[in-house]
PDB file of C-alpha atoms in Angstrom:
ATOM      1  CA  MET A   1       3.691 -25.128  29.772  1.00 86.00           C
ATOM      2  CA  GLU A   2       1.348 -23.465  31.960  1.00 93.00           C
ATOM      3  CA  GLY A   3      -0.887 -20.319  30.523  1.00 96.00           C
ATOM      4  CA  TYR A   4      -4.116 -18.640  30.964  1.00 97.00           C
ATOM      5  CA  VAL A   5      -6.907 -19.498  28.905  1.00 98.00           C
ATOM      6  CA  GLY A   6      -7.115 -17.003  25.846  1.00 97.00           C
ATOM      7  CA  GLU A   7      -3.150 -15.745  26.448  1.00 97.00           C
ATOM      8  CA  ILE A   8      -0.931 -15.700  23.306  1.00 97.00           C
ATOM      9  CA  ARG A   9       2.400 -15.937  23.110  1.00 97.00           C
ATOM     10  CA  HIS A  10       5.609 -15.889  20.440  1.00 95.00           C
ATOM     11  CA  PHE A  11       6.939 -19.288  20.461  1.00 96.00           C
ATOM     12  CA  ALA A  12       9.937 -20.136  18.415  1.00 95.00           C
ATOM     13  CA  ALA A  13       9.722 -23.865  17.826  1.00 95.00           C
ATOM     14  CA  THR A  14       8.039 -25.315  14.642  1.00 95.00           C
ATOM     15  CA  PHE A  15       5.142 -27.465  16.885  1.00 97.00           C
ATOM     16  CA  ALA A  16       2.075 -26.439  19.624  1.00 97.00           C
ATOM     17  CA  PRO A  17       2.880 -27.663  22.626  1.00 97.00           C
ATOM     18  CA  ARG A  18       0.322 -29.557  24.337  1.00 96.00           C
ATOM     19  CA  SER A  19      -2.488 -27.299  25.493  1.00 96.00           C
ATOM     20  CA  TRP A  20      -1.664 -24.562  23.227  1.00 98.00           C
ATOM     21  CA  ALA A  21      -2.470 -23.937  19.182  1.00 98.00           C
ATOM     22  CA  PHE A  22      -1.060 -22.028  16.319  1.00 97.00           C
ATOM     23  CA  CYS A  23      -2.883 -19.011  15.795  1.00 97.00           C
ATOM     24  CA  MET A  24      -3.476 -19.351  12.284  1.00 97.00           C
ATOM     25  CA  GLY A  25      -7.574 -18.705  11.971  1.00 97.00           C
ATOM     26  CA  GLN A  26      -8.761 -22.120  12.440  1.00 97.00           C
ATOM     27  CA  LEU A  27     -12.117 -23.110  13.448  1.00 97.00           C
ATOM     28  CA  VAL A  28     -12.321 -25.038  16.626  1.00 97.00           C
ATOM     29  CA  ALA A  29     -15.383 -26.920  18.236  1.00 97.00           C
ATOM     30  CA  ILE A  30     -16.820 -24.802  21.342  1.00 98.00           C
ATOM     31  CA  GLN A  31     -18.141 -28.408  22.619  1.00 97.00           C
ATOM     32  CA  SER A  32     -14.425 -29.125  23.189  1.00 96.00           C
ATOM     33  CA  ASN A  33     -13.180 -25.639  24.234  1.00 97.00           C
ATOM     34  CA  THR A  34     -16.180 -23.970  25.884  1.00 97.00           C
ATOM     35  CA  ALA A  35     -13.442 -22.161  28.274  1.00 97.00           C
ATOM     36  CA  LEU A  36     -11.801 -20.508  25.632  1.00 98.00           C
ATOM     37  CA  PHE A  37     -14.820 -19.591  23.754  1.00 98.00           C
ATOM     38  CA  SER A  38     -16.162 -17.941  26.935  1.00 97.00           C
ATOM     39  CA  ILE A  39     -13.099 -15.820  26.797  1.00 96.00           C
ATOM     40  CA  ILE A  40     -13.090 -14.769  23.383  1.00 97.00           C
ATOM     41  CA  GLY A  41     -16.402 -15.599  21.824  1.00 97.00           C
ATOM     42  CA  THR A  42     -16.577 -15.015  18.171  1.00 97.00           C
ATOM     43  CA  THR A  43     -14.374 -12.057  18.142  1.00 97.00           C
ATOM     44  CA  TYR A  44     -12.049 -13.435  15.530  1.00 97.00           C
ATOM     45  CA  GLY A  45     -14.952 -15.487  13.414  1.00 96.00           C
ATOM     46  CA  GLY A  46     -17.098 -19.024  13.397  1.00 97.00           C
ATOM     47  CA  ASN A  47     -20.617 -19.231  13.607  1.00 97.00           C
ATOM     48  CA  GLY A  48     -21.143 -19.459  17.478  1.00 96.00           C
ATOM     49  CA  THR A  49     -23.412 -22.128  17.960  1.00 97.00           C
ATOM     50  CA  SER A  50     -20.827 -24.809  17.263  1.00 98.00           C
ATOM     51  CA  THR A  51     -17.509 -23.344  16.123  1.00 98.00           C
ATOM     52  CA  PHE A  52     -15.505 -20.437  16.766  1.00 98.00           C
ATOM     53  CA  GLN A  53     -12.228 -19.312  15.256  1.00 98.00           C
ATOM     54  CA  LEU A  54      -9.121 -18.787  16.737  1.00 98.00           C
ATOM     55  CA  PRO A  55      -6.741 -15.074  15.699  1.00 97.00           C
ATOM     56  CA  ASN A  56      -5.484 -15.445  12.363  1.00 96.00           C
ATOM     57  CA  LEU A  57      -1.340 -14.003  13.106  1.00 94.00           C
ATOM     58  CA  GLY A  58      -0.073 -15.745  10.209  1.00 91.00           C
ATOM     59  CA  GLY A  59       1.843 -12.842   8.442  1.00 88.00           C
ATOM     60  CA  ARG A  60       0.573 -10.221  10.423  1.00 89.00           C
ATOM     61  CA  VAL A  61       1.772  -8.128  13.597  1.00 88.00           C
ATOM     62  CA  VAL A  62      -0.185  -7.654  16.634  1.00 90.00           C
ATOM     63  CA  VAL A  63      -1.413  -4.111  17.601  1.00 90.00           C
ATOM     64  CA  GLY A  64      -3.079  -3.110  20.976  1.00 91.00           C
ATOM     65  CA  ALA A  65      -7.187  -2.819  20.803  1.00 93.00           C
ATOM     66  CA  GLY A  66      -8.117   0.839  21.477  1.00 95.00           C
ATOM     67  CA  GLN A  67      -6.727   4.333  20.551  1.00 94.00           C
ATOM     68  CA  GLY A  68      -3.850   6.257  21.602  1.00 89.00           C
ATOM     69  CA  PRO A  69      -2.915   9.906  21.543  1.00 92.00           C
ATOM     70  CA  GLY A  70      -2.942  10.686  17.747  1.00 92.00           C
ATOM     71  CA  LEU A  71      -3.384   7.176  16.629  1.00 91.00           C
ATOM     72  CA  SER A  72      -6.199   5.158  14.872  1.00 91.00           C
ATOM     73  CA  ASP A  73      -8.863   3.657  16.697  1.00 95.00           C
ATOM     74  CA  TYR A  74      -8.374  -0.270  16.626  1.00 94.00           C
ATOM     75  CA  THR A  75     -11.317  -2.804  17.716  1.00 95.00           C
ATOM     76  CA  LEU A  76     -10.796  -5.996  19.024  1.00 94.00           C
ATOM     77  CA  GLY A  77     -10.186  -8.716  16.579  1.00 93.00           C
ATOM     78  CA  GLU A  78     -10.038  -6.193  13.686  1.00 93.00           C
ATOM     79  CA  ILE A  79      -8.161  -6.653  10.854  1.00 91.00           C
ATOM     80  CA  SER A  80      -6.349  -4.259   8.292  1.00 90.00           C
ATOM     81  CA  GLY A  81      -3.525  -3.068   6.737  1.00 88.00           C
ATOM     82  CA  THR A  82      -1.862  -4.735   3.711  1.00 88.00           C
ATOM     83  CA  ASN A  83       1.752  -5.688   2.650  1.00 87.00           C
ATOM     84  CA  SER A  84       1.815  -3.118  -0.385  1.00 89.00           C
ATOM     85  CA  VAL A  85       0.433  -0.022  -2.249  1.00 90.00           C
ATOM     86  CA  ALA A  86       0.353   1.761  -5.430  1.00 88.00           C
ATOM     87  CA  LEU A  87       0.895   5.860  -5.012  1.00 86.00           C
ATOM     88  CA  ASN A  88      -1.262   8.052  -7.318  1.00 83.00           C
ATOM     89  CA  SER A  89      -0.308  11.428  -8.152  1.00 78.00           C
ATOM     90  CA  THR A  90      -2.668  12.784  -5.013  1.00 83.00           C
ATOM     91  CA  GLN A  91      -0.215  11.004  -2.582  1.00 83.00           C
ATOM     92  CA  LEU A  92       3.004  12.389  -3.632  1.00 81.00           C
ATOM     93  CA  PRO A  93       4.370  16.118  -2.094  1.00 83.00           C
ATOM     94  CA  SER A  94       3.818  18.710  -4.128  1.00 83.00           C
ATOM     95  CA  HIS A  95       6.388  19.042  -6.594  1.00 79.00           C
ATOM     96  CA  THR A  96       7.756  20.439  -9.911  1.00 77.00           C
ATOM     97  CA  HIS A  97       9.195  19.590 -13.285  1.00 76.00           C
ATOM     98  CA  THR A  98      11.251  21.174 -15.125  1.00 75.00           C
ATOM     99  CA  SER A  99      11.158  20.762 -18.772  1.00 76.00           C
ATOM    100  CA  VAL A 100      13.010  23.150 -21.679  1.00 71.00           C
ATOM    101  CA  ALA A 101      12.615  23.860 -25.185  1.00 68.00           C
ATOM    102  CA  THR A 102      15.202  25.746 -27.167  1.00 63.00           C
ATOM    103  CA  VAL A 103      14.027  26.237 -31.109  1.00 61.00           C
ATOM    104  CA  THR A 104      16.339  28.330 -33.310  1.00 56.00           C
ATOM    105  CA  VAL A 105      14.491  29.771 -36.396  1.00 55.00           C
ATOM    106  CA  PRO A 106      16.559  32.251 -38.463  1.00 54.00           C
ATOM    107  CA  SER A 107      14.040  34.727 -39.223  1.00 55.00           C
ATOM    108  CA  TYR A 108      10.325  34.598 -40.620  1.00 59.00           C
ATOM    109  CA  GLY A 109       8.482  35.340 -44.105  1.00 60.00           C
ATOM    110  CA  ASP A 110       5.275  36.417 -44.372  1.00 61.00           C
ATOM    111  CA  ASP A 111       4.622  34.129 -47.907  1.00 64.00           C
ATOM    112  CA  GLY A 112       5.895  30.595 -47.886  1.00 68.00           C
ATOM    113  CA  ASP A 113       6.793  29.292 -50.971  1.00 65.00           C
ATOM    114  CA  ALA A 114       8.494  26.029 -50.185  1.00 69.00           C
ATOM    115  CA  SER A 115       7.088  22.872 -48.738  1.00 70.00           C
ATOM    116  CA  THR A 116      10.532  21.415 -46.911  1.00 72.00           C
ATOM    117  CA  PRO A 117      12.384  23.085 -43.754  1.00 71.00           C
ATOM    118  CA  ASP A 118      15.636  22.270 -45.418  1.00 72.00           C
ATOM    119  CA  GLY A 119      17.417  25.708 -46.041  1.00 68.00           C
ATOM    120  CA  ASN A 120      14.338  27.747 -45.706  1.00 70.00           C
ATOM    121  CA  ALA A 121      12.984  30.059 -43.122  1.00 68.00           C
ATOM    122  CA  LEU A 122       9.153  29.510 -41.502  1.00 68.00           C
ATOM    123  CA  ALA A 123       6.820  31.212 -43.115  1.00 69.00           C
ATOM    124  CA  ALA A 124       2.883  32.082 -42.697  1.00 62.00           C
ATOM    125  CA  LYS A 125       1.149  31.406 -45.750  1.00 65.00           C
ATOM    126  CA  PRO A 126       0.026  29.757 -48.362  1.00 64.00           C
ATOM    127  CA  LYS A 127       3.078  27.243 -47.304  1.00 65.00           C
ATOM    128  CA  MET A 128       4.961  26.853 -44.274  1.00 65.00           C
ATOM    129  CA  TYR A 129       8.520  27.505 -45.751  1.00 67.00           C
ATOM    130  CA  SER A 130      10.013  30.396 -47.462  1.00 67.00           C
ATOM    131  CA  THR A 131      12.928  30.424 -49.604  1.00 68.00           C
ATOM    132  CA  GLN A 132      13.272  34.400 -48.762  1.00 67.00           C
ATOM    133  CA  PRO A 133      13.962  34.721 -45.029  1.00 61.00           C
ATOM    134  CA  GLY A 134      12.341  38.233 -44.716  1.00 58.00           C
ATOM    135  CA  GLU A 135      13.130  40.462 -42.081  1.00 56.00           C
ATOM    136  CA  ASP A 136      15.917  39.808 -39.465  1.00 48.00           C
ATOM    137  CA  SER A 137      13.690  40.537 -36.741  1.00 46.00           C
ATOM    138  CA  MET A 138      11.404  37.268 -35.555  1.00 52.00           C
ATOM    139  CA  LYS A 139       7.924  37.425 -34.984  1.00 51.00           C
ATOM    140  CA  GLU A 140       6.488  35.776 -32.041  1.00 55.00           C
ATOM    141  CA  VAL A 141       6.127  31.865 -32.640  1.00 58.00           C
ATOM    142  CA  ASN A 142       4.554  29.906 -29.423  1.00 61.00           C
ATOM    143  CA  PHE A 143       5.751  26.822 -28.419  1.00 66.00           C
ATOM    144  CA  SER A 144       4.083  24.319 -25.904  1.00 68.00           C
ATOM    145  CA  VAL A 145       6.206  21.958 -23.802  1.00 74.00           C
ATOM    146  CA  SER A 146       4.571  19.295 -21.537  1.00 72.00           C
ATOM    147  CA  THR A 147       6.233  16.333 -19.623  1.00 75.00           C
ATOM    148  CA  SER A 148       5.001  12.862 -20.025  1.00 72.00           C
ATOM    149  CA  ILE A 149       3.913  10.668 -17.212  1.00 72.00           C
ATOM    150  CA  ALA A 150       6.919   8.992 -15.219  1.00 73.00           C
ATOM    151  CA  GLY A 151       6.328   5.631 -13.700  1.00 75.00           C
ATOM    152  CA  GLN A 152       4.386   2.023 -14.024  1.00 78.00           C
ATOM    153  CA  GLY A 153       2.200   2.515 -10.896  1.00 78.00           C
ATOM    154  CA  GLN A 154       3.783  -0.685  -9.760  1.00 85.00           C
ATOM    155  CA  PRO A 155       2.793  -1.360  -5.948  1.00 87.00           C
ATOM    156  CA  ILE A 156       5.877  -0.907  -3.572  1.00 89.00           C
ATOM    157  CA  SER A 157       6.340  -2.517  -0.406  1.00 89.00           C
ATOM    158  CA  ILE A 158       5.464  -1.440   3.033  1.00 86.00           C
ATOM    159  CA  THR A 159       6.194  -3.997   5.064  1.00 85.00           C
ATOM    160  CA  GLN A 160       8.831  -3.645   7.843  1.00 86.00           C
ATOM    161  CA  PRO A 161      11.459  -5.708   8.738  1.00 87.00           C
ATOM    162  CA  THR A 162      10.464  -8.996  10.236  1.00 88.00           C
ATOM    163  CA  ILE A 163      11.247 -12.393  11.317  1.00 91.00           C
ATOM    164  CA  GLY A 164       9.015 -15.222  11.100  1.00 91.00           C
ATOM    165  CA  MET A 165       7.719 -16.581  14.348  1.00 94.00           C
ATOM    166  CA  ASN A 166       4.824 -18.390  15.569  1.00 96.00           C
ATOM    167  CA  TYR A 167       2.057 -17.372  17.800  1.00 96.00           C
ATOM    168  CA  ILE A 168       0.313 -19.938  19.715  1.00 97.00           C
ATOM    169  CA  ILE A 169      -2.706 -19.623  22.066  1.00 98.00           C
ATOM    170  CA  CYS A 170      -3.452 -20.892  25.399  1.00 98.00           C
ATOM    171  CA  LEU A 171      -6.583 -23.747  25.043  1.00 97.00           C
ATOM    172  CA  ASN A 172      -6.429 -25.242  28.316  1.00 96.00           C
ATOM    173  CA  GLY A 173      -4.824 -23.521  31.802  1.00 96.00           C
ATOM    174  CA  ILE A 174      -5.809 -21.337  34.134  1.00 96.00           C
ATOM    175  CA  PHE A 175      -9.020 -19.498  33.909  1.00 96.00           C
ATOM    176  CA  PRO A 176      -7.861 -15.967  34.386  1.00 95.00           C
ATOM    177  CA  SER A 177     -10.288 -14.060  36.705  1.00 91.00           C
ATOM    178  CA  ARG A 178     -12.214 -10.858  35.838  1.00 84.00           C
ATOM    179  CA  ASN A 179     -10.966  -8.261  38.721  1.00 80.00           C
TER     180      ASN A 179
END
């Protein structure tokens, strides 16, 4: 299968054809792959004296190098992204949660003479409840209501729909001209 040195293709087989290799990030010797090294160098890794690394496309999606209008800038060989993310409250859209509290109190007495609420009214002092409800009108009683934190902070998948396929790179073939 003829190709240009450094060319990468999708390949639906379980083997890499002769003169091609899987793009799985393996280190290869410069001495036996000088043509490919002259094209990709150490863009994907390696020490540059005896080895260089092939691109690792296992589980990755390829994105064009550079920057399009309104898009992020990617340099050749840059690795980014993740398969899942855990969102925090600052990343969620602005929203509200409604909480409702209903309190029914028959009346409010100033002098408390009971320790239990059963059959008694709220009182101010010295005990919390009164056997004598006092006036029919209620005195102001403040209640605070709060909502509890929801969720468990588990990561969610952000992987797009995929199909497994191999990427292969041409090791030996036609050397591309630079024009």
